[in-house]
XYZ file of C-alpha atoms in Angstrom:
742
model
C -0.032 -0.256 -0.233
C 1.299 3.608 -1.414
C 2.254 6.071 1.850
C 0.384 8.749 1.251
C 1.228 11.177 4.256
C 4.656 12.121 5.887
C 4.225 13.612 9.373
C 7.167 14.830 11.006
C 8.329 16.556 13.792
C 11.222 19.123 13.077
C 14.349 19.571 15.096
C 14.273 20.211 18.249
C 12.479 18.818 21.256
C 13.075 16.306 23.590
C 16.575 13.909 23.417
C 14.391 11.190 25.008
C 11.181 10.339 23.737
C 9.563 11.223 21.198
C 7.185 14.182 20.834
C 3.560 12.460 20.458
C 1.808 14.655 17.751
C 2.955 12.823 14.649
C 1.703 9.468 16.998
C -1.768 10.665 17.597
C -2.539 11.611 14.410
C -1.048 8.381 12.686
C -3.187 6.228 15.271
C -6.395 8.433 13.997
C -5.279 8.095 9.837
C -5.159 4.157 11.177
C -9.016 4.115 11.578
C -9.647 5.676 8.279
C -7.298 3.535 6.233
C -4.649 6.272 5.305
C -1.540 5.218 5.358
C 0.887 6.985 6.866
C 4.687 7.461 7.797
C 5.956 9.617 10.395
C 9.791 10.417 11.210
C 10.989 12.539 14.414
C 13.721 14.361 12.102
C 15.184 16.144 15.211
C 16.571 12.237 17.490
C 17.802 11.670 13.709
C 20.019 15.121 13.296
C 21.122 15.086 17.083
C 22.216 10.984 16.222
C 23.942 12.149 13.273
C 25.681 15.129 14.078
C 26.455 13.083 17.633
C 28.594 10.577 16.135
C 32.465 9.643 14.604
C 30.968 10.831 11.359
C 29.131 13.896 12.470
C 32.351 15.148 14.973
C 34.872 14.425 12.499
C 33.048 17.046 9.986
C 31.821 19.116 12.828
C 35.630 20.123 13.676
C 36.389 20.163 10.035
C 33.810 22.721 9.173
C 34.689 24.945 12.386
C 38.336 24.538 11.277
C 37.174 26.232 7.670
C 35.807 28.874 9.874
C 38.297 29.935 11.993
C 42.018 29.166 12.532
C 42.682 27.419 16.177
C 45.189 30.551 17.328
C 41.843 33.109 16.379
C 41.342 35.157 19.121
C 37.787 35.559 18.488
C 37.343 31.653 19.400
C 37.134 30.942 23.999
C 40.060 28.729 25.374
C 36.572 26.058 25.732
C 36.484 25.738 22.788
C 39.932 25.634 21.688
C 40.239 23.012 23.734
C 37.558 21.543 23.400
C 39.640 21.225 19.380
C 42.786 20.218 21.022
C 41.086 17.359 22.964
C 39.088 16.175 19.219
C 40.651 12.978 18.526
C 39.161 12.127 21.992
C 35.704 13.556 21.192
C 35.723 11.632 18.100
C 37.399 8.657 19.678
C 34.374 8.538 22.771
C 31.248 9.571 21.145
C 29.666 6.537 19.214
C 30.742 4.461 22.715
C 29.213 7.395 24.339
C 25.719 7.869 22.718
C 24.986 3.311 22.477
C 25.532 3.881 26.587
C 22.997 6.738 27.131
C 20.599 4.465 24.324
C 20.768 1.970 26.879
C 22.513 -0.670 24.582
C 25.868 -0.553 25.826
C 25.580 -0.337 30.125
C 29.240 -1.385 30.892
C 30.682 1.517 29.833
C 29.024 3.676 32.900
C 32.334 2.281 35.063
C 34.028 3.581 32.282
C 32.712 6.944 32.438
C 32.566 6.970 36.171
C 36.837 6.577 36.609
C 36.507 10.141 35.845
C 39.584 9.702 33.212
C 37.561 8.131 29.908
C 36.071 11.255 29.037
C 37.251 15.346 27.201
C 36.713 17.645 29.819
C 35.185 21.228 29.134
C 33.736 23.667 31.341
C 30.502 22.296 31.705
C 32.409 19.501 34.100
C 33.752 22.842 36.222
C 30.767 22.409 38.500
C 30.946 19.238 39.533
C 33.384 19.996 42.475
C 30.068 21.999 43.994
C 27.794 18.285 43.439
C 31.042 15.692 44.251
C 28.225 15.101 47.504
C 25.557 14.588 45.112
C 27.372 11.222 43.355
C 27.470 9.708 46.984
C 23.594 8.795 47.168
C 23.662 8.135 43.214
C 24.053 4.947 41.827
C 26.769 4.001 39.441
C 24.666 3.893 36.153
C 23.243 7.573 36.936
C 26.819 8.907 38.097
C 27.731 7.754 34.359
C 24.677 9.341 33.289
C 25.044 12.868 34.424
C 28.940 12.993 33.082
C 28.122 12.012 30.019
C 25.557 14.847 29.343
C 28.233 17.135 30.829
C 30.189 15.623 28.368
C 27.739 16.229 25.362
C 27.029 19.428 27.061
C 30.519 20.353 26.539
C 30.240 19.603 22.504
C 27.087 21.149 22.505
C 28.828 25.025 23.682
C 31.533 24.208 20.860
C 28.942 23.748 18.110
C 26.956 27.032 19.502
C 30.257 29.314 19.314
C 32.526 27.842 16.256
C 29.297 25.865 14.193
C 25.660 27.330 14.451
C 24.484 29.748 16.941
C 20.881 28.777 16.448
C 21.647 24.910 17.854
C 20.145 23.538 21.094
C 19.576 20.184 22.093
C 15.434 20.509 22.827
C 15.585 23.718 20.546
C 16.504 25.415 17.579
C 16.695 29.018 15.856
C 14.401 29.479 18.781
C 14.430 33.336 18.719
C 13.367 33.754 15.132
C 9.286 31.504 16.665
C 9.366 33.539 19.509
C 6.249 35.480 19.237
C 7.323 37.377 16.129
C 4.342 39.354 14.877
C 6.303 40.028 11.588
C 7.477 37.419 9.233
C 10.465 39.656 7.995
C 13.209 37.955 10.118
C 12.197 34.701 9.649
C 11.867 35.345 5.645
C 15.329 36.834 5.347
C 16.860 34.006 7.412
C 15.346 31.525 4.950
C 16.815 32.953 1.755
C 20.323 32.762 3.045
C 22.894 29.906 2.664
C 21.467 26.238 5.089
C 23.715 26.284 7.648
C 25.355 22.960 8.591
C 22.418 21.493 11.052
C 20.396 22.635 7.898
C 22.042 20.870 5.556
C 22.245 17.661 7.540
C 18.396 17.814 7.618
C 18.126 18.042 4.490
C 20.465 14.778 3.346
C 17.349 12.670 5.995
C 14.777 14.435 4.260
C 15.935 14.015 0.545
C 16.183 10.351 1.955
C 12.812 9.543 3.295
C 10.808 11.537 0.686
C 12.937 9.584 -2.672
C 11.651 6.508 -0.540
C 7.906 7.647 0.786
C 6.931 9.330 -2.236
C 4.046 11.266 -0.487
C 1.118 12.611 -1.559
C 0.461 15.213 1.456
C 3.598 16.189 3.567
C 2.318 17.356 7.104
C 4.802 19.106 9.767
C 3.888 19.415 13.454
C 5.712 22.334 15.058
C 4.900 21.988 18.908
C 7.035 24.773 19.861
C 9.243 28.073 18.583
C 12.524 26.309 18.918
C 10.650 23.742 15.811
C 9.365 26.696 13.885
C 13.014 27.358 12.098
C 13.488 23.789 10.840
C 9.614 23.271 9.654
C 10.160 26.439 7.686
C 13.484 24.679 6.315
C 11.914 21.616 5.788
C 8.737 22.919 3.628
C 11.401 25.005 1.414
C 13.729 22.324 0.549
C 11.049 19.687 -0.482
C 9.275 22.624 -1.884
C 12.110 23.402 -4.307
C 12.612 19.364 -4.736
C 9.185 17.979 -4.385
C 6.988 20.708 -6.118
C 4.105 18.053 -6.636
C 3.541 17.492 -2.793
C 1.290 19.257 -0.733
C 2.994 20.865 2.770
C 0.879 21.006 5.406
C 1.660 23.131 9.236
C -0.012 22.281 12.245
C 0.774 22.613 16.175
C 0.796 23.549 19.015
C 2.854 26.812 17.275
C 0.595 27.146 15.076
C -2.790 26.677 17.048
C -1.159 29.801 19.505
C 0.235 31.458 17.326
C -0.531 31.850 13.844
C -4.469 32.103 14.448
C -4.272 35.909 12.736
C -2.215 34.627 9.992
C -2.311 37.361 7.414
C 1.367 36.861 5.813
C 1.166 35.575 2.089
C 4.364 34.851 1.873
C 4.112 31.980 4.162
C 2.449 30.649 1.504
C 5.902 30.298 -0.285
C 6.952 27.222 1.834
C 2.789 25.390 3.616
C -0.150 25.466 1.154
C -1.820 24.526 4.801
C -2.003 25.714 7.836
C -4.186 24.035 10.504
C -5.462 24.956 14.019
C -6.228 23.388 17.150
C -7.761 19.732 16.949
C -5.878 18.057 13.715
C -7.723 14.942 13.266
C -10.262 16.405 10.746
C -8.450 19.158 9.499
C -6.241 16.591 7.971
C -8.383 14.005 7.380
C -10.016 16.754 4.690
C -6.887 17.975 3.418
C -6.878 14.034 2.524
C -9.459 13.950 0.936
C -8.620 17.589 -1.146
C -5.588 16.568 -1.841
C -6.162 12.373 -2.954
C -9.063 12.343 -4.913
C -8.765 13.344 -8.512
C -11.369 13.974 -9.960
C -12.518 15.415 -6.390
C -15.061 14.150 -4.156
C -18.696 15.920 -3.387
C -17.568 17.280 -0.527
C -13.716 17.286 -1.039
C -13.574 20.936 -1.005
C -14.824 21.160 2.873
C -11.955 22.050 5.134
C -11.865 22.354 9.443
C -10.106 25.118 10.697
C -7.675 25.513 7.884
C -5.536 28.956 6.453
C -4.322 28.584 2.687
C -3.753 30.971 -0.071
C -6.904 31.891 -2.410
C -6.426 35.036 -5.148
C -2.996 35.633 -3.554
C -4.112 36.579 0.006
C -4.767 34.778 3.088
C -8.069 32.727 3.441
C -9.321 30.890 6.736
C -11.795 28.446 6.369
C -14.186 26.611 8.898
C -16.435 25.870 5.517
C -17.234 21.834 6.817
C -19.921 20.878 8.863
C -18.482 17.708 10.545
C -17.930 18.075 14.137
C -14.347 17.325 15.694
C -14.017 13.484 16.451
C -14.756 12.456 20.188
C -11.698 11.367 21.981
C -13.400 7.268 22.010
C -12.934 8.021 18.092
C -9.792 9.117 17.433
C -7.474 5.562 17.596
C -4.864 5.056 20.305
C -1.641 6.434 19.272
C 0.898 4.972 17.032
C 4.801 5.212 17.647
C 5.841 3.007 14.573
C 8.268 4.295 12.062
C 10.128 6.107 15.058
C 13.340 4.886 15.668
C 12.629 3.929 19.682
C 15.329 2.210 20.731
C 17.129 5.177 19.812
C 16.346 8.477 22.220
C 18.732 9.324 25.020
C 18.398 9.593 28.313
C 20.831 12.113 30.060
C 20.869 13.914 33.182
C 20.833 17.404 33.374
C 20.063 17.587 37.122
C 20.637 15.502 39.792
C 17.324 15.191 41.006
C 15.466 12.754 41.107
C 12.505 13.456 40.203
C 13.608 16.974 37.379
C 15.404 14.133 35.606
C 11.794 12.397 34.564
C 11.469 14.975 31.462
C 15.151 14.216 30.296
C 15.441 10.258 31.910
C 14.010 7.711 30.379
C 11.124 6.645 27.210
C 7.700 7.498 27.576
C 4.729 6.572 26.130
C 2.432 9.918 25.876
C -1.499 9.473 26.279
C -3.627 12.092 27.791
C -6.841 11.647 30.388
C -8.714 14.253 29.097
C -8.603 16.761 26.254
C -8.820 20.510 27.554
C -8.617 21.435 31.588
C -11.580 20.523 33.801
C -10.905 23.856 35.671
C -10.401 26.329 32.963
C -10.402 29.249 34.847
C -6.087 30.185 35.502
C -6.278 33.898 34.616
C -2.806 33.744 32.669
C -3.610 30.334 30.589
C -5.306 30.341 27.436
C -8.849 29.750 28.054
C -10.601 31.184 24.984
C -8.819 28.761 23.060
C -10.469 24.874 22.148
C -7.498 22.735 23.400
C -8.692 24.539 26.748
C -11.993 25.387 26.806
C -13.018 22.026 25.282
C -12.878 19.669 28.407
C -14.021 16.317 27.453
C -12.614 13.343 29.708
C -11.190 9.842 28.301
C -13.283 6.767 29.783
C -10.357 4.829 31.814
C -11.549 1.047 30.418
C -11.016 2.908 27.147
C -7.354 4.353 28.813
C -5.997 1.310 29.682
C -7.042 -0.207 26.887
C -5.134 1.643 25.009
C -2.237 1.803 27.556
C -2.192 -2.220 26.793
C -2.353 -1.702 22.723
C 1.117 0.908 23.229
C 2.747 -2.193 25.261
C 2.388 -4.075 23.229
C 3.588 -1.852 20.280
C 6.617 -0.960 21.675
C 7.232 -2.815 25.312
C 7.745 0.135 27.177
C 5.475 -0.099 29.900
C 6.014 3.984 31.471
C 3.206 6.300 30.605
C 3.262 10.184 31.272
C -0.479 11.849 31.339
C 0.261 15.416 29.457
C -3.057 16.723 30.461
C -3.477 20.186 30.991
C -4.542 19.365 34.539
C -5.417 15.406 35.153
C -8.971 15.211 36.740
C -8.950 13.933 40.289
C -11.776 11.514 39.966
C -10.537 10.075 37.083
C -7.593 9.478 38.075
C -8.924 7.719 40.481
C -10.947 5.543 37.861
C -7.824 5.129 36.037
C -5.981 3.566 39.015
C -8.354 1.462 39.988
C -8.503 0.678 36.420
C -4.920 -0.394 36.206
C -5.030 -2.325 39.825
C -8.225 -4.280 38.095
C -6.007 -5.312 35.552
C -3.241 -6.304 37.035
C -1.007 -4.303 35.019
C 2.503 -3.279 35.604
C 3.028 0.085 34.617
C 4.898 3.458 35.193
C 3.592 6.844 35.089
C 2.911 10.033 35.852
C 1.632 13.532 35.422
C 0.222 17.014 35.369
C -2.385 18.520 38.072
C -4.272 21.138 40.527
C -2.795 20.906 43.849
C -6.651 20.339 45.284
C -7.664 19.066 48.460
C -9.647 15.949 46.346
C -5.541 14.537 46.608
C -6.610 13.297 50.042
C -3.733 10.880 52.104
C -5.615 7.698 50.594
C -5.899 8.711 47.076
C -2.195 9.645 46.672
C -1.802 6.397 48.295
C -4.016 4.382 45.941
C -2.296 6.471 42.888
C 0.949 5.156 44.398
C -0.449 1.418 44.350
C -1.067 2.043 40.866
C 2.603 2.977 39.441
C 2.112 6.498 39.286
C 6.003 7.573 40.720
C 5.015 11.913 40.107
C 3.204 14.812 39.693
C 3.910 17.863 38.619
C 1.201 21.156 39.056
C 1.334 24.984 38.867
C 2.194 26.547 42.488
C 2.648 29.525 40.925
C 2.716 32.617 42.976
C 2.616 30.589 46.139
C 0.744 33.987 47.992
C -3.126 33.285 48.340
C -3.120 36.943 46.978
C -2.058 36.407 43.419
C -3.367 33.024 43.866
C -7.177 35.054 44.123
C -5.898 36.732 41.069
C -4.943 34.406 39.298
C -7.767 32.498 39.841
C -5.814 29.119 40.816
C -8.472 27.314 43.364
C -5.990 26.946 45.607
C -4.043 28.357 48.522
C 0.008 27.714 49.973
C -1.322 26.347 53.190
C -3.420 23.643 51.022
C -0.949 23.217 47.742
C 1.396 21.960 51.238
C -1.063 19.411 52.770
C -1.685 17.815 49.318
C 2.281 18.523 47.816
C 2.330 16.227 51.544
C 0.269 13.883 50.664
C 1.786 12.871 47.535
C 5.102 12.688 48.964
C 4.214 10.093 51.912
C 3.044 8.139 49.404
C 6.088 7.888 47.988
C 4.997 10.010 44.710
C 7.182 13.337 43.980
C 6.086 16.471 43.006
C 7.660 19.188 40.746
C 5.744 22.919 41.310
C 5.692 25.350 38.488
C 6.750 28.638 40.014
C 5.817 32.019 38.807
C 6.644 35.623 38.839
C 6.289 39.286 37.817
C 2.226 38.308 37.729
C 0.318 41.662 37.100
C 0.583 43.360 40.519
C 2.864 41.759 42.239
C 5.068 43.447 45.034
C 8.625 42.991 45.760
C 7.619 41.633 49.221
C 5.386 39.192 47.710
C 7.925 37.812 45.762
C 10.813 37.271 48.276
C 7.605 36.115 50.822
C 6.781 33.386 48.319
C 9.866 32.574 47.533
C 10.014 31.695 51.097
C 7.637 29.575 51.103
C 8.716 27.811 48.520
C 13.037 27.360 50.831
C 10.332 26.126 53.422
C 8.526 23.383 50.803
C 11.746 22.548 49.955
C 13.339 22.207 53.310
C 10.043 19.898 54.952
C 11.122 17.654 52.037
C 7.274 18.088 50.533
C 8.804 19.142 47.439
C 10.687 18.164 44.979
C 11.935 19.516 42.128
C 10.615 23.066 40.679
C 11.026 25.489 37.667
C 10.008 29.358 37.957
C 9.388 31.084 35.223
C 8.441 34.966 34.247
C 5.066 35.617 33.853
C 4.301 35.858 29.873
C 0.971 37.969 28.333
C -0.627 36.081 25.684
C -3.278 37.244 24.058
C -5.918 34.453 24.041
C -5.653 34.434 28.193
C -8.175 37.070 30.744
C -5.193 38.670 31.459
C -4.351 39.219 27.711
C -8.026 40.055 26.435
C -8.247 42.332 29.651
C -5.774 44.124 30.724
C -7.135 46.908 32.506
C -8.652 44.828 34.930
C -5.452 43.351 35.576
C -3.178 46.577 35.785
C -1.644 46.489 33.202
C -1.210 48.486 29.922
C -0.106 46.587 26.668
C 2.844 47.787 24.698
C 2.743 46.353 22.008
C 1.580 47.730 18.846
C -1.963 46.683 18.064
C -2.792 43.626 15.488
C -4.623 46.875 13.112
C -1.433 48.594 12.749
C 0.906 46.148 11.288
C -0.566 45.441 7.807
C 0.465 41.975 7.788
C 0.719 39.918 10.632
C 2.678 36.426 11.353
C 2.105 35.408 15.385
C 0.508 36.573 17.271
C 0.838 35.448 21.296
C 3.213 37.008 23.842
C 2.241 40.574 23.889
C 4.295 43.124 25.399
C 3.014 45.542 28.302
C 3.378 47.607 31.339
C 3.098 46.730 35.047
C 1.360 49.055 37.132
C 3.870 48.434 39.801
C 6.585 49.770 37.555
C 8.798 46.817 38.678
C 11.467 45.118 36.864
C 10.576 41.490 38.092
C 13.960 40.060 35.297
C 16.276 41.238 37.935
C 14.766 38.163 40.237
C 15.438 35.730 37.520
C 19.177 35.114 38.472
C 18.795 34.765 42.490
C 15.511 32.859 42.012
C 16.519 30.274 40.124
C 19.848 29.981 41.773
C 18.324 29.609 45.433
C 15.927 26.565 43.670
C 18.559 24.787 41.754
C 20.562 24.695 45.378
C 17.191 23.784 47.173
C 16.572 21.017 44.348
C 19.890 19.398 45.746
C 18.484 19.648 49.404
C 21.002 22.386 50.472
C 21.245 26.279 51.495
C 18.032 26.002 53.220
C 19.820 28.159 56.064
C 20.964 30.635 54.317
C 19.630 33.975 54.221
C 17.422 34.976 50.995
C 19.150 38.309 51.050
C 21.978 36.362 50.250
C 20.423 34.971 46.700
C 20.351 38.506 45.346
C 23.321 40.988 44.493
C 20.875 44.161 45.089
C 18.557 45.206 48.673
C 15.935 43.231 48.786
C 12.601 43.595 51.738
C 13.372 40.638 54.789
C 10.459 38.055 54.126
C 7.315 38.756 56.573
C 6.372 35.008 55.937
C 7.358 33.119 59.745
C 9.211 30.346 59.143
C 7.527 27.648 60.675
C 4.780 28.815 58.410
C 4.280 25.357 56.278
C 4.915 23.379 59.723
C 2.407 24.979 61.117
C -0.388 24.413 57.969
C 0.422 20.854 57.881
C -0.542 20.381 61.925
C -3.956 21.544 61.624
C -6.434 18.460 61.633
C -8.619 17.854 58.495
C -11.984 16.643 58.921
C -11.939 12.868 59.405
C -15.904 12.558 58.630
C -16.708 9.926 55.918
C -19.108 10.935 53.486
C -21.537 8.004 53.164
C -20.696 8.318 49.342
C -16.554 8.031 49.612
C -15.691 4.730 48.300
C -13.837 2.134 50.254
C -11.367 -0.039 48.678
C -9.319 -2.967 49.602
C -5.749 -2.902 47.963
C -4.099 -6.144 49.582
C -4.864 -9.696 49.441
C -7.074 -12.611 50.943
C -6.096 -13.551 54.663
C -4.967 -16.688 56.174
C -7.835 -17.241 58.777
C -7.353 -18.981 61.852
C -9.680 -19.583 64.881
C -9.085 -20.098 68.776
C -10.784 -19.202 71.928
C -10.313 -16.280 74.220
C -10.756 -16.440 77.447
C -10.926 -14.348 80.869
C -12.811 -14.936 84.051
C -14.749 -17.848 83.186
C -15.809 -16.340 80.275
C -14.947 -17.354 76.636
C -15.273 -16.129 73.117
C -14.784 -17.580 69.401
C -11.881 -15.521 68.088
C -10.717 -15.214 64.507
C -7.361 -13.757 63.859
C -6.717 -13.040 59.865
C -3.037 -12.839 58.913
C -1.962 -10.582 55.626
C 1.083 -10.784 53.620
C 1.848 -7.586 52.310
C 4.538 -6.597 49.734
C 6.858 -6.150 52.150
C 5.502 -7.405 55.715
C 2.867 -9.522 56.714
C 0.813 -8.548 59.556
C -2.109 -10.249 61.506
C -5.137 -8.662 63.133
C -7.477 -10.574 65.658
C -11.463 -9.968 65.656
C -14.119 -11.883 67.152
C -15.594 -14.798 64.980
C -18.811 -13.648 63.779
C -17.442 -9.921 63.113
C -13.965 -11.575 60.966
C -16.064 -13.519 59.344
C -18.000 -10.678 58.365
C -14.882 -8.693 57.684
C -13.075 -11.739 55.406
C -16.562 -11.849 52.813
C -16.832 -7.868 52.574
C -12.783 -7.481 52.495
C -13.503 -9.677 49.115
C -16.305 -7.503 47.239
C -14.465 -4.063 48.181
C -10.915 -5.756 46.563
C -9.447 -3.450 44.250
C -9.943 -6.271 41.280
C -13.699 -6.001 41.527
C -15.538 -4.120 39.034
C -17.648 -2.730 41.563
C -16.809 -0.706 44.413
C -19.008 -0.002 47.644
C -19.841 2.937 49.197
C -18.930 3.672 52.442
C -23.089 3.918 53.997
C -23.223 0.588 51.744
C -20.688 -1.886 54.034
C -22.285 0.251 56.822
C -25.450 -1.227 55.777
C -24.594 -4.749 54.878
C -22.735 -4.724 58.678
C -25.897 -3.501 60.227
C -28.380 -6.339 59.077
C -26.321 -8.321 61.582
C -24.916 -6.307 64.300
C -24.994 -3.341 66.218
C -22.567 -0.134 66.564
C -20.415 -0.107 62.940
C -18.536 3.102 64.049
C -17.440 0.660 67.180
C -16.394 -1.411 64.959
C -14.904 1.042 62.190
C -12.704 3.146 64.511
C -11.282 -0.272 66.254
C -8.013 -1.370 66.305
C -8.389 -4.626 63.828
C -9.343 -1.832 61.205
C -7.442 1.069 62.099
C -4.083 -1.359 61.489
C -5.858 -2.386 57.562
C -5.929 1.612 57.152
C -2.413 1.208 57.085
C -2.163 -1.734 54.737
C -3.818 -0.384 52.414
C -7.508 0.143 53.229
C -8.662 3.147 51.527
C -11.738 5.445 51.698
C -11.904 7.240 48.286
């Protein structure tokens, strides 16, 4: 069967795992019997560059541009040039090691006389203490990562200033209202890395010979390579139709009017890609056209020399249950590279290991945060996927990829659906590892966190944003700092790692609030209930409540209005002035440096002033604020509708008689074997027999969960005083070993 569609992710996204957009579209096209092939050209270009032949070529390219003695080259690059034979000798072995194919090399890497070392290794002296807690494989991965980063620094300085492992020429794609600069660069001679990309593209296009070339552009750092790819195909294979979709056009290109873009692309689609791609296939493949094949969905194209936006199909978008399972075939899953950039077990999740990516729901169930693009369909249209269908997809993907690790990339995973998914995973006895993004809301009780952990959840990430209750209310986050602390405690105590997204520079945020927010973060790390975090500066986007109603948030846009620009390329990030007049940029280095140290478990005793080279006010937060918040008792009343679930197995039952002062009772002992230990409880015989059968009925392996009220009613058909029994020592013991109230 001839391949009709070729899908690519252009350089660069992640080293360790493919970005999932093309796999989603390919999975959908499978349901329509449309033949498609996909490629992650990002990892393929990286593997070409970081190989023996690739480095030989790099050093040759550099030698043509500079002389070794040239004063424009830093000492660091001169060192790398001098050691080029060592880099060329070791590169293939190191890449194989990072792909998991050469594990014994770890021993040699850890000797620290195997890898050539340049400036990135200077930080090792500061982090020697951390290696005491790292295994040999992890230490070697970290050292190998530094080695790759040294080579990357050399490429940036001596070969291509736009290079980056997870982005390429990102500056050109960062909300440029005008296409002028990017267009000008595209008229210049291709760079060395462009030519590496072209060589891969040439081989694929000539082999596949598609009719439709789809380029998914998730981020600004993919945009330049997307245009270069389209440019090459347009020049060498003008009969192939070319389309762009993905996260970047969905957010940035909604006001597109620059006709020059269509010198490279025939179509640009917005939002969910399934139906727009299906209609483009109808348009491109059928000659003569089928009835209705002129229909398109949310698509920009060129008509009579002008950019037009067409949405003339009456077909509704496909439901999440109809789009099929992501298909990762064609991708080189065994060739991705796991790296450890930071010696932090949570932070490494984004760069270490290969993850199958799924979503539990389309959109965001909360959909209120004022900094977020809540006016766009990818956020505002909320559609959850049933837990049994999610598990079906997980099993399909495990069978296809051989990987049982899953990253649920939701905007915010719904707690109720996470609970249902965890129960379904346990019911099916699947052995999986998974993590996701969420809101730190009070639904995440200690028991729910234990259930999630039992199902294979190892980590969560969520937005604490600005750790200030005033600003959290202004953001409409729906949480307080105290609530976040309790939830992160619940996750941590269950053995689930926690990463927090942190924000500074939100409209009206004062210097005092920035300092107090840092103090809150310091306390969360010091208490061990937060393991990782990342500070980012607030950016005002055109599709967020702040961007659409700036006057309500005390900001004044300074970007020129679109109607004054003539033709428009991108429109998302909006420059603005804050009514406070504070230069929030100056806090960036201190916030990030302090967080870097907190993530390594050090410097909690530093005064906050020590992180900044300018005067800041003292924090107004009490040093035990978070600790006191955690000591507050929650309401332990159990709702009648709460589901009761037993994670343990069947007990080994024994009977005995208990005597006291001439009286005797028939008793029952129940011995349970947990994965870690065994324990025994004792009850009266009749109550014990009831308990054994009820534990069987509420086992997580059962399809129906009983509510607290149903269990109470069942108990009271035979006995009295359920509350006395429920709060007895045997039940308390079971609660410690997997009897959960959800």
